[in-house]
């Protein structure tokens, strides 16, 4: 049994399966505790629910008649439709995300096995599984970038192992995950082009893919997204500073590193790669994502929270493995007969490394391990060992009783976290948004139920508490009857 665990395939898939289960437990338990939100789990569930029934992804939680392909370009979401049709629940999305994220462990640990044997494979697999960007993402509702994480892991691994065609093939679907990832596809193509011999077909192929990635990003941002967006434009130009006057190059350089919150992001990313990984060309694949995040005006993009850093994790860890490989710190007598593909173009394994190379490799692994050890208690994976995370508080039971009063198929206006619980079985919108005008028809066209938790800490976004309170008063003036009025929990029913 122990000997079989040392095999690359068994070890990599075993670790991936383990982390898939851990991720799913964390995400599903957070949903059970009503910590998920309409922004974003509810939005994506409404979109996948529409796909599952053969409809366009029109999402009421974003607004009446809002086509979600006018927000971000993520048609690959439609591949979840058959699973959601069979298991119509937000849990389906959370489990799918857990599995997709955990798949990143497979190529990285198998490559590490080829480089340094089972111990390095286990270390890299665990570093990937507990990496702060992925753990934060799997616990932060659901997002389309769940598809990008394994694709990037396979693409970066193939690139590092000298398989350029496979790297390009793994990278191409990224243009269907999110509009900005076309820039990463272009970066993969550029690396392939730069590594290939001049005049070779691989060089031409890499150049073509680089152009395709740039063209795909331009097409989706300038044509596709505006065509679906109610405002007729790409919704995030303002956050990227596109509407501002172009300043001096010095202003742009300062903007990349200021305010100091950006230092935390850059420092933690470098430490995740053990610092040694920054010597690998694969680290350049992080530049497109880091570039738009650091230039943007949205402070959420600058930090180490939310889901934005998940796509960086497989790239940083692939850069670490590549850098370890380049040091020659690991003797690999069977490199020529690697089971997963042809030998790297560098030729046979070098002679055993000197002591300096071994020390560099150890320092890099220690640095990456320290990042994992420090962030593990901070990010949600630690909730698996927290007894308080598995109980049911009186408040939670009370909220469930309120939601159970709302029948399936009803139309509902709800606050952020309550809407995430209702998206799969009702037609739900956000309570802070007014029903269909004119006001004379509001009673007839308004929702059948209004459910609000004024103690919801997320109630200020996307709706300010003042808007929610104002709408509650407005529904009361229309004659909505209070079914539940228990402190901060309110449930109103249309007469």
mmCIF file of C-alpha atoms in Angstrom, residues 158-339:
data_model
loop_
_atom_site.group_PDB
_atom_site.id
_atom_site.type_symbol
_atom_site.label_atom_id
_atom_site.label_comp_id
_atom_site.label_asym_id
_atom_site.label_seq_id
_atom_site.Cartn_x
_atom_site.Cartn_y
_atom_site.Cartn_z
ATOM 1 C CA UNK A 158 3.427 21.236 -19.962
ATOM 2 C CA UNK A 159 5.406 24.355 -20.762
ATOM 3 C CA UNK A 160 7.948 23.617 -18.036
ATOM 4 C CA UNK A 161 8.340 20.013 -19.150
ATOM 5 C CA UNK A 162 9.130 20.996 -22.713
ATOM 6 C CA UNK A 163 5.756 20.127 -24.294
ATOM 7 C CA UNK A 164 4.828 23.390 -26.051
ATOM 8 C CA UNK A 165 1.930 22.064 -28.134
ATOM 9 C CA UNK A 166 0.256 20.573 -25.066
ATOM 10 C CA UNK A 167 0.791 23.863 -23.210
ATOM 11 C CA UNK A 168 -0.927 25.811 -25.975
ATOM 12 C CA UNK A 169 -3.834 23.381 -26.146
ATOM 13 C CA UNK A 170 -4.392 23.600 -22.387
ATOM 14 C CA UNK A 171 -4.227 27.394 -22.511
ATOM 15 C CA UNK A 172 -6.625 28.028 -25.398
ATOM 16 C CA UNK A 173 -9.888 27.297 -23.477
ATOM 17 C CA UNK A 174 -9.000 30.093 -21.048
ATOM 18 C CA UNK A 175 -10.540 32.616 -23.452
ATOM 19 C CA UNK A 176 -13.921 31.015 -22.634
ATOM 20 C CA UNK A 177 -13.409 31.357 -18.876
ATOM 21 C CA UNK A 178 -13.048 35.130 -18.499
ATOM 22 C CA UNK A 179 -12.213 38.004 -20.801
ATOM 23 C CA UNK A 180 -8.905 38.999 -19.184
ATOM 24 C CA UNK A 181 -7.453 35.484 -19.430
ATOM 25 C CA UNK A 182 -6.885 35.981 -23.138
ATOM 26 C CA UNK A 183 -3.866 38.005 -22.033
ATOM 27 C CA UNK A 184 -2.538 34.960 -20.176
ATOM 28 C CA UNK A 185 -3.088 32.865 -23.297
ATOM 29 C CA UNK A 186 -1.011 35.443 -25.162
ATOM 30 C CA UNK A 187 1.706 35.130 -22.505
ATOM 31 C CA UNK A 188 1.803 31.346 -22.925
ATOM 32 C CA UNK A 189 2.075 31.772 -26.674
ATOM 33 C CA UNK A 190 4.851 34.321 -26.262
ATOM 34 C CA UNK A 191 6.856 31.986 -23.998
ATOM 35 C CA UNK A 192 6.480 29.146 -26.475
ATOM 36 C CA UNK A 193 7.550 31.457 -29.283
ATOM 37 C CA UNK A 194 10.559 32.691 -27.336
ATOM 38 C CA UNK A 195 11.765 29.203 -26.433
ATOM 39 C CA UNK A 196 11.366 27.621 -29.867
ATOM 40 C CA UNK A 197 14.071 27.578 -32.477
ATOM 41 C CA UNK A 198 13.942 30.363 -35.032
ATOM 42 C CA UNK A 199 12.044 29.390 -38.146
ATOM 43 C CA UNK A 200 10.437 26.325 -36.545
ATOM 44 C CA UNK A 201 6.752 25.475 -36.765
ATOM 45 C CA UNK A 202 6.451 25.606 -32.965
ATOM 46 C CA UNK A 203 7.671 29.196 -32.973
ATOM 47 C CA UNK A 204 5.067 30.151 -35.563
ATOM 48 C CA UNK A 205 2.374 28.329 -33.610
ATOM 49 C CA UNK A 206 3.301 30.140 -30.408
ATOM 50 C CA UNK A 207 3.228 33.482 -32.202
ATOM 51 C CA UNK A 208 -0.207 32.682 -33.648
ATOM 52 C CA UNK A 209 -1.589 31.740 -30.224
ATOM 53 C CA UNK A 210 -0.184 34.935 -28.719
ATOM 54 C CA UNK A 211 -1.987 36.981 -31.367
ATOM 55 C CA UNK A 212 -5.142 34.943 -30.837
ATOM 56 C CA UNK A 213 -5.103 35.637 -27.083
ATOM 57 C CA UNK A 214 -4.751 39.380 -27.634
ATOM 58 C CA UNK A 215 -7.455 39.373 -30.305
ATOM 59 C CA UNK A 216 -9.819 37.350 -28.121
ATOM 60 C CA UNK A 217 -9.448 39.814 -25.247
ATOM 61 C CA UNK A 218 -10.022 42.800 -27.531
ATOM 62 C CA UNK A 219 -13.034 41.163 -29.187
ATOM 63 C CA UNK A 220 -14.737 40.189 -25.935
ATOM 64 C CA UNK A 221 -14.150 43.550 -24.224
ATOM 65 C CA UNK A 222 -14.940 45.780 -27.189
ATOM 66 C CA UNK A 223 -17.648 43.827 -29.006
ATOM 67 C CA UNK A 224 -19.115 40.798 -27.216
ATOM 68 C CA UNK A 225 -19.552 42.143 -23.688
ATOM 69 C CA UNK A 226 -20.957 45.525 -24.792
ATOM 70 C CA UNK A 227 -23.441 43.777 -27.062
ATOM 71 C CA UNK A 228 -24.967 41.932 -24.091
ATOM 72 C CA UNK A 229 -24.535 44.657 -21.479
ATOM 73 C CA UNK A 230 -27.617 46.830 -20.812
ATOM 74 C CA UNK A 231 -25.408 49.912 -20.878
ATOM 75 C CA UNK A 232 -23.829 48.958 -24.200
ATOM 76 C CA UNK A 233 -20.288 49.033 -22.828
ATOM 77 C CA UNK A 234 -17.761 46.928 -20.945
ATOM 78 C CA UNK A 235 -18.907 47.326 -17.342
ATOM 79 C CA UNK A 236 -15.429 47.521 -15.785
ATOM 80 C CA UNK A 237 -13.662 50.148 -17.859
ATOM 81 C CA UNK A 238 -14.049 52.607 -14.991
ATOM 82 C CA UNK A 239 -12.376 50.289 -12.481
ATOM 83 C CA UNK A 240 -9.432 49.805 -14.841
ATOM 84 C CA UNK A 241 -8.919 53.545 -15.094
ATOM 85 C CA UNK A 242 -9.709 53.537 -18.802
ATOM 86 C CA UNK A 243 -11.692 56.741 -18.534
ATOM 87 C CA UNK A 244 -8.807 58.723 -17.035
ATOM 88 C CA UNK A 245 -6.377 60.806 -18.963
ATOM 89 C CA UNK A 246 -3.136 59.066 -19.784
ATOM 90 C CA UNK A 247 -0.429 60.313 -17.430
ATOM 91 C CA UNK A 248 3.327 60.160 -17.502
ATOM 92 C CA UNK A 249 5.029 56.745 -17.418
ATOM 93 C CA UNK A 250 6.207 57.582 -13.920
ATOM 94 C CA UNK A 251 2.578 57.918 -12.770
ATOM 95 C CA UNK A 252 1.777 54.450 -14.112
ATOM 96 C CA UNK A 253 4.849 52.972 -12.417
ATOM 97 C CA UNK A 254 3.857 54.487 -9.066
ATOM 98 C CA UNK A 255 0.322 53.224 -9.514
ATOM 99 C CA UNK A 256 1.601 49.657 -9.811
ATOM 100 C CA UNK A 257 3.160 49.696 -6.341
ATOM 101 C CA UNK A 258 1.073 52.188 -4.369
ATOM 102 C CA UNK A 259 -0.709 52.059 -1.936
ATOM 103 C CA UNK A 260 1.354 49.678 0.244
ATOM 104 C CA UNK A 261 -1.433 47.078 0.283
ATOM 105 C CA UNK A 262 -0.068 46.026 -3.108
ATOM 106 C CA UNK A 263 3.251 45.160 -1.467
ATOM 107 C CA UNK A 264 1.514 42.483 0.579
ATOM 108 C CA UNK A 265 0.096 40.906 -2.565
ATOM 109 C CA UNK A 266 3.431 40.964 -4.389
ATOM 110 C CA UNK A 267 5.406 39.773 -1.368
ATOM 111 C CA UNK A 268 3.057 36.927 -0.579
ATOM 112 C CA UNK A 269 3.026 35.852 -4.229
ATOM 113 C CA UNK A 270 6.841 35.824 -4.334
ATOM 114 C CA UNK A 271 7.016 33.853 -1.082
ATOM 115 C CA UNK A 272 4.490 31.324 -2.398
ATOM 116 C CA UNK A 273 6.979 30.575 -5.168
ATOM 117 C CA UNK A 274 9.701 30.237 -2.541
ATOM 118 C CA UNK A 275 11.291 33.393 -4.036
ATOM 119 C CA UNK A 276 13.440 31.021 -6.108
ATOM 120 C CA UNK A 277 10.494 30.572 -8.477
ATOM 121 C CA UNK A 278 10.847 34.175 -9.617
ATOM 122 C CA UNK A 279 13.896 33.037 -11.602
ATOM 123 C CA UNK A 280 11.709 30.825 -13.759
ATOM 124 C CA UNK A 281 10.249 32.162 -17.004
ATOM 125 C CA UNK A 282 6.951 30.620 -15.926
ATOM 126 C CA UNK A 283 6.592 33.370 -13.335
ATOM 127 C CA UNK A 284 6.039 35.758 -16.246
ATOM 128 C CA UNK A 285 2.645 34.145 -16.787
ATOM 129 C CA UNK A 286 1.488 35.978 -13.648
ATOM 130 C CA UNK A 287 2.191 39.377 -15.192
ATOM 131 C CA UNK A 288 -1.126 39.842 -17.089
ATOM 132 C CA UNK A 289 -3.283 39.111 -14.033
ATOM 133 C CA UNK A 290 -1.114 41.108 -11.645
ATOM 134 C CA UNK A 291 -0.916 43.943 -14.166
ATOM 135 C CA UNK A 292 -4.622 44.656 -14.461
ATOM 136 C CA UNK A 293 -5.158 44.128 -10.737
ATOM 137 C CA UNK A 294 -2.480 46.606 -9.705
ATOM 138 C CA UNK A 295 -3.516 49.239 -12.268
ATOM 139 C CA UNK A 296 -7.212 49.012 -11.343
ATOM 140 C CA UNK A 297 -8.934 51.480 -9.044
ATOM 141 C CA UNK A 298 -10.820 48.812 -7.097
ATOM 142 C CA UNK A 299 -9.034 48.210 -3.748
ATOM 143 C CA UNK A 300 -10.420 44.659 -3.625
ATOM 144 C CA UNK A 301 -8.093 43.757 -6.493
ATOM 145 C CA UNK A 302 -4.986 44.871 -4.607
ATOM 146 C CA UNK A 303 -5.204 42.599 -1.589
ATOM 147 C CA UNK A 304 -4.999 38.906 -0.799
ATOM 148 C CA UNK A 305 -8.680 38.267 -0.155
ATOM 149 C CA UNK A 306 -11.578 37.100 -2.291
ATOM 150 C CA UNK A 307 -11.006 34.836 -5.296
ATOM 151 C CA UNK A 308 -8.732 36.983 -7.435
ATOM 152 C CA UNK A 309 -5.449 35.259 -6.544
ATOM 153 C CA UNK A 310 -6.563 31.690 -7.265
ATOM 154 C CA UNK A 311 -5.291 31.845 -10.853
ATOM 155 C CA UNK A 312 -1.843 32.860 -9.594
ATOM 156 C CA UNK A 313 -1.333 29.803 -7.400
ATOM 157 C CA UNK A 314 -0.715 27.116 -10.085
ATOM 158 C CA UNK A 315 1.568 29.501 -11.982
ATOM 159 C CA UNK A 316 3.653 30.382 -8.921
ATOM 160 C CA UNK A 317 4.024 26.750 -7.865
ATOM 161 C CA UNK A 318 4.863 25.682 -11.406
ATOM 162 C CA UNK A 319 7.554 28.372 -11.383
ATOM 163 C CA UNK A 320 8.851 26.929 -8.102
ATOM 164 C CA UNK A 321 9.085 23.403 -9.534
ATOM 165 C CA UNK A 322 10.764 24.725 -12.678
ATOM 166 C CA UNK A 323 13.301 26.668 -10.623
ATOM 167 C CA UNK A 324 14.024 23.629 -8.464
ATOM 168 C CA UNK A 325 14.538 21.612 -11.620
ATOM 169 C CA UNK A 326 16.953 24.194 -12.996
ATOM 170 C CA UNK A 327 19.105 24.147 -9.865
ATOM 171 C CA UNK A 328 19.902 20.491 -10.481
ATOM 172 C CA UNK A 329 19.513 19.892 -6.742
ATOM 173 C CA UNK A 330 17.711 16.602 -7.333
ATOM 174 C CA UNK A 331 19.296 13.547 -8.918
ATOM 175 C CA UNK A 332 16.904 11.938 -11.384
ATOM 176 C CA UNK A 333 18.482 8.862 -12.924
ATOM 177 C CA UNK A 334 15.277 7.885 -14.741
ATOM 178 C CA UNK A 335 14.548 11.264 -16.303
ATOM 179 C CA UNK A 336 15.036 9.896 -19.820
ATOM 180 C CA UNK A 337 12.211 7.391 -19.242
ATOM 181 C CA UNK A 338 9.670 9.728 -17.659
ATOM 182 C CA UNK A 339 6.267 8.038 -17.841
#
